[in-house]
Short mmCIF file of C-alpha atoms in Angstrom, two decimals:
data_model
loop_
_atom_site.label_atom_id
_atom_site.label_comp_id
_atom_site.label_asym_id
_atom_site.label_seq_id
_atom_site.Cartn_x
_atom_site.Cartn_y
_atom_site.Cartn_z
CA UNK A 1099 0.00 0.00 0.00
CA UNK A 1100 1.07 3.62 -0.55
CA UNK A 1101 2.67 5.54 2.29
CA UNK A 1102 0.47 8.00 4.18
CA UNK A 1103 1.36 10.65 6.72
CA UNK A 1104 0.69 9.62 10.32
CA UNK A 1105 -1.53 12.00 12.27
CA UNK A 1106 0.03 13.92 15.13
CA UNK A 1107 -3.15 13.40 17.14
CA UNK A 1108 -2.96 9.93 18.73
CA UNK A 1109 -6.73 9.59 19.15
CA UNK A 1110 -8.33 7.16 16.70
CA UNK A 1111 -10.87 8.90 14.46
CA UNK A 1112 -13.04 5.78 14.36
CA UNK A 1113 -13.30 4.62 17.99
CA UNK A 1114 -11.50 7.40 19.94
CA UNK A 1115 -8.98 4.89 21.31
CA UNK A 1116 -5.38 5.99 22.00
CA UNK A 1117 -3.12 4.98 19.08
CA UNK A 1118 0.56 4.54 19.90
CA UNK A 1119 1.63 3.18 16.51
CA UNK A 1120 0.34 3.32 12.93
CA UNK A 1121 -2.79 1.20 13.47
CA UNK A 1122 -5.37 1.43 16.22
CA UNK A 1123 -5.04 -1.56 18.60
CA UNK A 1124 -8.80 -1.45 19.28
CA UNK A 1125 -10.44 -1.29 15.82
CA UNK A 1126 -7.49 -1.66 13.44
CA UNK A 1127 -8.02 1.59 11.52
CA UNK A 1128 -4.90 3.30 10.17
CA UNK A 1129 -4.20 6.58 11.99
CA UNK A 1130 -3.44 8.68 8.91
CA UNK A 1131 -4.74 11.97 7.54
CA UNK A 1132 -8.17 11.64 5.98
CA UNK A 1133 -7.65 14.45 3.49
CA UNK A 1134 -5.75 13.09 0.51
CA UNK A 1135 -4.42 14.56 -2.71
CA UNK A 1136 -5.88 13.41 -6.01
CA UNK A 1137 -2.56 11.69 -6.77
CA UNK A 1138 -2.77 9.69 -3.55
CA UNK A 1139 -6.38 8.66 -4.23
CA UNK A 1140 -5.46 7.50 -7.72
CA UNK A 1141 -2.46 5.48 -6.52
CA UNK A 1142 -4.46 4.05 -3.60
CA UNK A 1143 -7.29 2.98 -5.94
CA UNK A 1144 -4.85 1.39 -8.39
CA UNK A 1145 -3.06 -0.53 -5.65
CA UNK A 1146 -6.34 -1.80 -4.17
CA UNK A 1147 -7.62 -2.84 -7.60
CA UNK A 1148 -4.36 -4.63 -8.43
CA UNK A 1149 -4.39 -6.41 -5.09
CA UNK A 1150 -8.01 -7.50 -5.60
CA UNK A 1151 -7.32 -8.70 -9.14
CA UNK A 1152 -4.26 -10.65 -8.01
CA UNK A 1153 -6.24 -12.28 -5.21
CA UNK A 1154 -9.16 -12.97 -7.55
CA UNK A 1155 -7.16 -14.65 -10.30
CA UNK A 1156 -5.03 -16.56 -7.78
CA UNK A 1157 -8.25 -17.82 -6.18
CA UNK A 1158 -9.80 -18.86 -9.51
CA UNK A 1159 -6.61 -20.65 -10.60
CA UNK A 1160 -6.40 -22.67 -7.39
CA UNK A 1161 -10.13 -23.36 -7.40
CA UNK A 1162 -10.08 -24.80 -10.93
CA UNK A 1163 -6.84 -26.75 -10.99
CA UNK A 1164 -5.83 -27.48 -7.40
CA UNK A 1165 -8.58 -29.39 -5.60
CA UNK A 1166 -8.81 -28.53 -1.88
CA UNK A 1167 -5.81 -26.17 -2.06
CA UNK A 1168 -7.94 -23.11 -1.28
CA UNK A 1169 -9.58 -24.81 1.68
CA UNK A 1170 -6.26 -25.90 3.20
CA UNK A 1171 -4.77 -22.43 2.72
CA UNK A 1172 -7.77 -20.72 4.27
CA UNK A 1173 -7.89 -22.99 7.33
CA UNK A 1174 -4.13 -22.65 7.82
CA UNK A 1175 -4.60 -18.89 8.24
CA UNK A 1176 -3.52 -17.62 4.79
CA UNK A 1177 -6.65 -15.62 4.07
CA UNK A 1178 -5.63 -12.24 2.66
CA UNK A 1179 -4.11 -13.76 -0.48
CA UNK A 1180 -7.45 -15.23 -1.62
CA UNK A 1181 -11.11 -14.28 -1.75
CA UNK A 1182 -13.10 -15.32 1.31
CA UNK A 1183 -15.14 -18.52 0.70
CA UNK A 1184 -18.57 -16.92 1.23
CA UNK A 1185 -17.71 -13.92 -0.94
CA UNK A 1186 -16.33 -16.23 -3.63
CA UNK A 1187 -19.46 -18.38 -3.72
CA UNK A 1188 -21.84 -15.40 -3.76
CA UNK A 1189 -19.87 -13.71 -6.54
CA UNK A 1190 -19.73 -16.79 -8.79
CA UNK A 1191 -23.37 -17.65 -8.05
CA UNK A 1192 -24.50 -14.12 -8.88
CA UNK A 1193 -22.58 -13.97 -12.17
CA UNK A 1194 -23.68 -17.47 -13.21
CA UNK A 1195 -27.40 -16.99 -12.72
CA UNK A 1196 -27.32 -13.41 -13.99
CA UNK A 1197 -25.86 -14.55 -17.32
CA UNK A 1198 -28.29 -17.47 -17.53
CA UNK A 1199 -31.13 -14.97 -17.07
CA UNK A 1200 -29.71 -12.57 -19.66
CA UNK A 1201 -28.96 -15.31 -22.19
CA UNK A 1202 -31.69 -17.93 -21.66
CA UNK A 1203 -31.48 -21.25 -23.45
CA UNK A 1204 -33.76 -21.77 -26.44
CA UNK A 1205 -36.90 -23.67 -25.57
CA UNK A 1206 -38.01 -26.29 -28.05
CA UNK A 1207 -41.67 -25.43 -27.85
CA UNK A 1208 -44.09 -26.23 -30.67
CA UNK A 1209 -44.09 -22.54 -31.66
CA UNK A 1210 -40.29 -22.47 -32.00
CA UNK A 1211 -40.30 -25.72 -33.93
CA UNK A 1212 -42.89 -24.40 -36.34
CA UNK A 1213 -40.86 -21.23 -36.90
CA UNK A 1214 -37.71 -23.23 -37.68
CA UNK A 1215 -39.59 -25.51 -40.06
CA UNK A 1216 -41.26 -22.63 -41.89
CA UNK A 1217 -37.95 -20.76 -42.31
CA UNK A 1218 -36.49 -23.66 -44.28
CA UNK A 1219 -39.07 -23.23 -47.05
CA UNK A 1220 -38.41 -19.54 -47.74
CA UNK A 1221 -36.45 -20.22 -50.95
CA UNK A 1222 -39.50 -21.28 -52.94
CA UNK A 1223 -42.52 -19.06 -52.36
CA UNK A 1224 -45.13 -21.19 -54.06
CA UNK A 1225 -43.83 -24.29 -52.34
CA UNK A 1226 -43.78 -22.37 -49.07
CA UNK A 1227 -47.44 -21.37 -49.42
CA UNK A 1228 -48.45 -24.97 -49.95
CA UNK A 1229 -46.41 -26.21 -47.00
CA UNK A 1230 -47.57 -23.42 -44.71
CA UNK A 1231 -51.16 -24.61 -44.96
CA UNK A 1232 -50.17 -28.19 -44.23
CA UNK A 1233 -47.86 -27.08 -41.43
CA UNK A 1234 -50.65 -25.02 -39.89
CA UNK A 1235 -52.94 -28.04 -39.77
CA UNK A 1236 -50.19 -30.29 -38.44
CA UNK A 1237 -49.14 -27.68 -35.89
CA UNK A 1238 -52.65 -27.34 -34.52
CA UNK A 1239 -52.97 -31.12 -34.30
CA UNK A 1240 -49.56 -31.44 -32.66
CA UNK A 1241 -50.28 -28.65 -30.15
CA UNK A 1242 -53.60 -30.21 -29.24
CA UNK A 1243 -52.11 -33.68 -28.81
CA UNK A 1244 -49.11 -32.48 -26.80
CA UNK A 1245 -51.22 -30.27 -24.54
CA UNK A 1246 -53.56 -33.18 -23.91
CA UNK A 1247 -50.65 -35.36 -22.85
CA UNK A 1248 -48.90 -32.75 -20.69
CA UNK A 1249 -49.50 -33.84 -17.09
CA UNK A 1250 -52.65 -35.64 -18.18
CA UNK A 1251 -54.33 -37.26 -15.17
CA UNK A 1252 -57.53 -38.13 -17.02
CA UNK A 1253 -59.52 -34.99 -16.18
CA UNK A 1254 -60.74 -32.54 -18.80
CA UNK A 1255 -61.19 -29.63 -16.38
CA UNK A 1256 -61.13 -28.57 -12.75
CA UNK A 1257 -64.92 -28.70 -12.70
CA UNK A 1258 -64.87 -32.37 -13.76
CA UNK A 1259 -62.26 -33.16 -11.11
CA UNK A 1260 -64.29 -31.41 -8.41
CA UNK A 1261 -67.46 -33.16 -9.51
CA UNK A 1262 -65.87 -36.60 -9.43
CA UNK A 1263 -64.25 -35.93 -6.08
CA UNK A 1264 -67.58 -34.79 -4.65
CA UNK A 1265 -69.97 -37.35 -6.14
CA UNK A 1266 -67.91 -40.46 -6.87
CA UNK A 1267 -67.95 -43.50 -4.55
CA UNK A 1268 -65.42 -43.38 -1.74
CA UNK A 1269 -63.34 -46.12 -3.38
CA UNK A 1270 -62.87 -43.99 -6.51
CA UNK A 1271 -62.11 -40.70 -4.77
CA UNK A 1272 -58.58 -39.35 -4.56
CA UNK A 1273 -56.74 -38.82 -1.30
CA UNK A 1274 -56.65 -35.24 -0.04
CA UNK A 1275 -53.04 -34.76 -1.13
CA UNK A 1276 -53.58 -36.31 -4.60
CA UNK A 1277 -56.68 -34.19 -5.14
CA UNK A 1278 -54.80 -31.02 -4.09
CA UNK A 1279 -51.76 -31.64 -6.28
CA UNK A 1280 -53.75 -32.71 -9.38
CA UNK A 1281 -56.03 -29.70 -9.05
CA UNK A 1282 -52.98 -27.43 -8.94
CA UNK A 1283 -51.63 -29.00 -12.13
CA UNK A 1284 -55.00 -28.73 -13.83
CA UNK A 1285 -55.34 -25.04 -12.95
CA UNK A 1286 -51.91 -24.30 -14.44
CA UNK A 1287 -52.85 -26.16 -17.66
CA UNK A 1288 -56.11 -24.29 -18.04
CA UNK A 1289 -54.59 -20.83 -17.49
CA UNK A 1290 -51.52 -21.22 -19.74
CA UNK A 1291 -50.57 -22.61 -23.11
CA UNK A 1292 -47.82 -25.22 -23.28
CA UNK A 1293 -45.23 -22.71 -24.50
CA UNK A 1294 -46.19 -20.30 -21.71
CA UNK A 1295 -45.86 -23.07 -19.12
CA UNK A 1296 -42.37 -23.97 -20.34
CA UNK A 1297 -41.24 -20.35 -20.49
CA UNK A 1298 -42.56 -19.48 -17.02
CA UNK A 1299 -41.23 -22.70 -15.54
CA UNK A 1300 -37.69 -22.18 -16.85
CA UNK A 1301 -37.65 -18.56 -15.69
CA UNK A 1302 -38.96 -19.35 -12.21
CA UNK A 1303 -36.77 -22.43 -11.79
CA UNK A 1304 -33.61 -20.57 -12.81
CA UNK A 1305 -34.46 -17.64 -10.53
CA UNK A 1306 -34.90 -19.84 -7.44
CA UNK A 1307 -32.23 -22.48 -8.06
CA UNK A 1308 -29.48 -20.53 -6.20
CA UNK A 1309 -31.69 -20.64 -3.09
CA UNK A 1310 -32.03 -24.42 -3.41
CA UNK A 1311 -28.25 -24.85 -3.69
CA UNK A 1312 -27.67 -22.54 -0.73
CA UNK A 1313 -30.08 -24.63 1.37
CA UNK A 1314 -28.44 -27.87 0.24
CA UNK A 1315 -24.88 -26.85 1.16
CA UNK A 1316 -25.34 -27.22 4.95
CA UNK A 1317 -26.74 -30.71 4.32
CA UNK A 1318 -23.71 -31.56 2.20
CA UNK A 1319 -21.38 -30.32 4.96
CA UNK A 1320 -23.37 -32.28 7.55
CA UNK A 1321 -22.68 -35.59 5.79
CA UNK A 1322 -18.99 -34.69 5.56
CA UNK A 1323 -19.07 -34.13 9.31
CA UNK A 1324 -20.72 -37.53 9.88
CA UNK A 1325 -18.07 -39.39 7.89
CA UNK A 1326 -14.96 -37.88 9.49
CA UNK A 1327 -13.20 -37.59 12.82
CA UNK A 1328 -15.19 -35.24 15.07
CA UNK A 1329 -12.16 -34.36 17.21
CA UNK A 1330 -9.95 -33.42 14.29
CA UNK A 1331 -12.52 -31.72 12.06
CA UNK A 1332 -15.13 -29.17 13.06
CA UNK A 1333 -18.34 -28.57 11.14
CA UNK A 1334 -16.84 -25.18 10.18
CA UNK A 1335 -14.02 -26.96 8.32
CA UNK A 1336 -16.49 -29.04 6.32
CA UNK A 1337 -18.48 -25.86 5.61
CA UNK A 1338 -15.44 -24.16 4.06
CA UNK A 1339 -14.71 -27.26 1.97
CA UNK A 1340 -18.35 -27.26 0.82
CA UNK A 1341 -18.31 -23.58 -0.14
CA UNK A 1342 -15.18 -24.06 -2.27
CA UNK A 1343 -16.54 -27.25 -3.87
CA UNK A 1344 -19.86 -25.67 -4.83
CA UNK A 1345 -18.04 -22.56 -6.08
CA UNK A 1346 -16.00 -24.85 -8.33
CA UNK A 1347 -19.13 -26.59 -9.66
CA UNK A 1348 -20.83 -23.28 -10.45
CA UNK A 1349 -17.69 -21.89 -12.07
CA UNK A 1350 -17.30 -24.89 -14.39
CA UNK A 1351 -21.00 -24.70 -15.22
CA UNK A 1352 -20.59 -20.99 -16.02
CA UNK A 1353 -17.59 -21.62 -18.28
CA UNK A 1354 -19.40 -24.40 -20.15
CA UNK A 1355 -22.46 -22.19 -20.53
CA UNK A 1356 -20.41 -19.33 -22.01
CA UNK A 1357 -18.45 -21.63 -24.34
CA UNK A 1358 -21.62 -23.29 -25.63
CA UNK A 1359 -23.30 -19.93 -26.13
CA UNK A 1360 -20.28 -18.72 -28.09
CA UNK A 1361 -20.01 -21.83 -30.26
CA UNK A 1362 -23.72 -22.42 -30.92
CA UNK A 1363 -24.01 -19.88 -33.81
CA UNK A 1364 -21.22 -21.71 -35.70
CA UNK A 1365 -21.96 -25.23 -34.51
CA UNK A 1366 -23.14 -26.30 -37.98
CA UNK A 1367 -19.49 -27.02 -38.76
CA UNK A 1368 -18.58 -30.60 -37.89
CA UNK A 1369 -15.22 -29.43 -36.54
CA UNK A 1370 -16.85 -26.89 -34.20
CA UNK A 1371 -19.39 -29.50 -33.11
CA UNK A 1372 -16.53 -31.86 -32.25
CA UNK A 1373 -14.80 -29.15 -30.22
CA UNK A 1374 -18.07 -28.37 -28.43
CA UNK A 1375 -18.55 -32.05 -27.59
CA UNK A 1376 -14.98 -32.44 -26.30
CA UNK A 1377 -15.21 -29.28 -24.15
CA UNK A 1378 -18.48 -30.46 -22.59
CA UNK A 1379 -17.14 -33.97 -22.06
CA UNK A 1380 -13.96 -32.72 -20.35
CA UNK A 1381 -15.83 -30.12 -18.28
CA UNK A 1382 -18.51 -32.50 -17.01
CA UNK A 1383 -15.91 -35.22 -16.42
CA UNK A 1384 -13.78 -32.82 -14.36
CA UNK A 1385 -16.85 -31.77 -12.35
CA UNK A 1386 -17.54 -35.42 -11.45
CA UNK A 1387 -13.91 -36.44 -10.79
CA UNK A 1388 -12.91 -33.28 -8.87
CA UNK A 1389 -14.52 -34.37 -5.60
CA UNK A 1390 -12.25 -37.42 -5.26
CA UNK A 1391 -8.82 -35.69 -5.28
CA UNK A 1392 -10.27 -32.76 -3.28
CA UNK A 1393 -11.51 -35.12 -0.58
CA UNK A 1394 -8.26 -37.10 -0.49
CA UNK A 1395 -5.99 -34.05 -0.31
CA UNK A 1396 -8.03 -32.18 2.26
CA UNK A 1397 -8.77 -34.98 4.74
CA UNK A 1398 -5.42 -36.72 4.27
CA UNK A 1399 -6.72 -40.30 4.43
CA UNK A 1400 -5.37 -43.25 2.46
CA UNK A 1401 -6.44 -43.40 -1.18
CA UNK A 1402 -8.59 -46.49 -0.62
CA UNK A 1403 -10.43 -45.10 2.42
CA UNK A 1404 -10.81 -41.73 0.75
CA UNK A 1405 -12.17 -43.34 -2.44
CA UNK A 1406 -14.70 -45.41 -0.52
CA UNK A 1407 -15.89 -42.45 1.55
CA UNK A 1408 -15.95 -40.17 -1.48
CA UNK A 1409 -18.00 -42.66 -3.51
CA UNK A 1410 -20.52 -43.16 -0.72
CA UNK A 1411 -20.79 -39.43 -0.05
CA UNK A 1412 -21.15 -38.73 -3.75
CA UNK A 1413 -23.96 -41.29 -4.07
CA UNK A 1414 -25.82 -40.07 -0.95
CA UNK A 1415 -25.68 -36.44 -1.98
CA UNK A 1416 -26.57 -37.25 -5.59
CA UNK A 1417 -29.74 -39.01 -4.42
CA UNK A 1418 -30.56 -36.16 -2.03
CA UNK A 1419 -30.11 -33.44 -4.66
CA UNK A 1420 -32.31 -35.38 -7.10
CA UNK A 1421 -35.04 -35.65 -4.45
CA UNK A 1422 -34.73 -31.97 -3.51
CA UNK A 1423 -34.75 -30.84 -7.15
CA UNK A 1424 -37.75 -33.08 -7.89
CA UNK A 1425 -39.67 -31.51 -5.02
CA UNK A 1426 -38.58 -28.08 -6.23
CA UNK A 1427 -39.72 -28.87 -9.79
CA UNK A 1428 -43.20 -29.80 -8.53
CA UNK A 1429 -43.30 -26.75 -6.26
CA UNK A 1430 -42.27 -24.47 -9.14
CA UNK A 1431 -44.89 -25.89 -11.49
CA UNK A 1432 -47.86 -25.72 -9.13
CA UNK A 1433 -47.00 -22.11 -8.25
CA UNK A 1434 -46.97 -20.86 -11.84
CA UNK A 1435 -49.48 -18.10 -12.54
#
């Protein structure tokens, strides 16, 4: 940091504590003049920015290519050289889901499919006019069939469902929960077209997914705590490991998302398609494999024990996240408006 003139007054401007040296022993604030020249402000800003950038890129490099290195460094006390785990996760999470919202994936709805099919026939106008009529008929038939089969529980309307539930014999009535959930689905179907349902679902799901992951992380750390020595490792240690691991997963997902978005416009080339496939294969493979070396290096167990624990933990958490996401999918759908 740049040198600043020490104040003659030894009273801290922040907490009014007596300052014998450069920094206040009570609050840590530097006892320097608050009025700075423009040159000093510029140099101070540049130094802070450079320090932040160095810490940021050092953190990203270790996070991507050195499993568990960040966690070990942080817990050993080396914390100023890297971004704090919570700040790192929040930053990556924010950027990831912001870009997904800005650049949403294309939805293969019937309307989009019809647009793509009709654009192919633009070269021949007379042929296009003939096909457009046929496509219109086929599209209407397809939309009707697909909408009929989307979450079809055998009820044409909410009124029919209510009537059956009210007047049918007890043996044919639905349970309270089944009746409630099916009615919710039926209301969503009646108020929205299929394309609207897909669009709203993707938007709502993407918006709330960070909350689901944030809720799941303490559960992930809890299972790490169950599987390891309670005297050697605190829950806090597992929490830091979890934050770094989930930051890594989101960062790889973000990189793959950006690469695919960049290559999609030119993916008609077989060479580009091959590159896209290889990048996705390597990225997803690294996401799956990463947990094993990270677990082994952080907890310091033998390779066999670490592999067995890692595999069991991976399976347990995979099942849990599928269950949680399934519940979240249902919750998202029944709350569409």
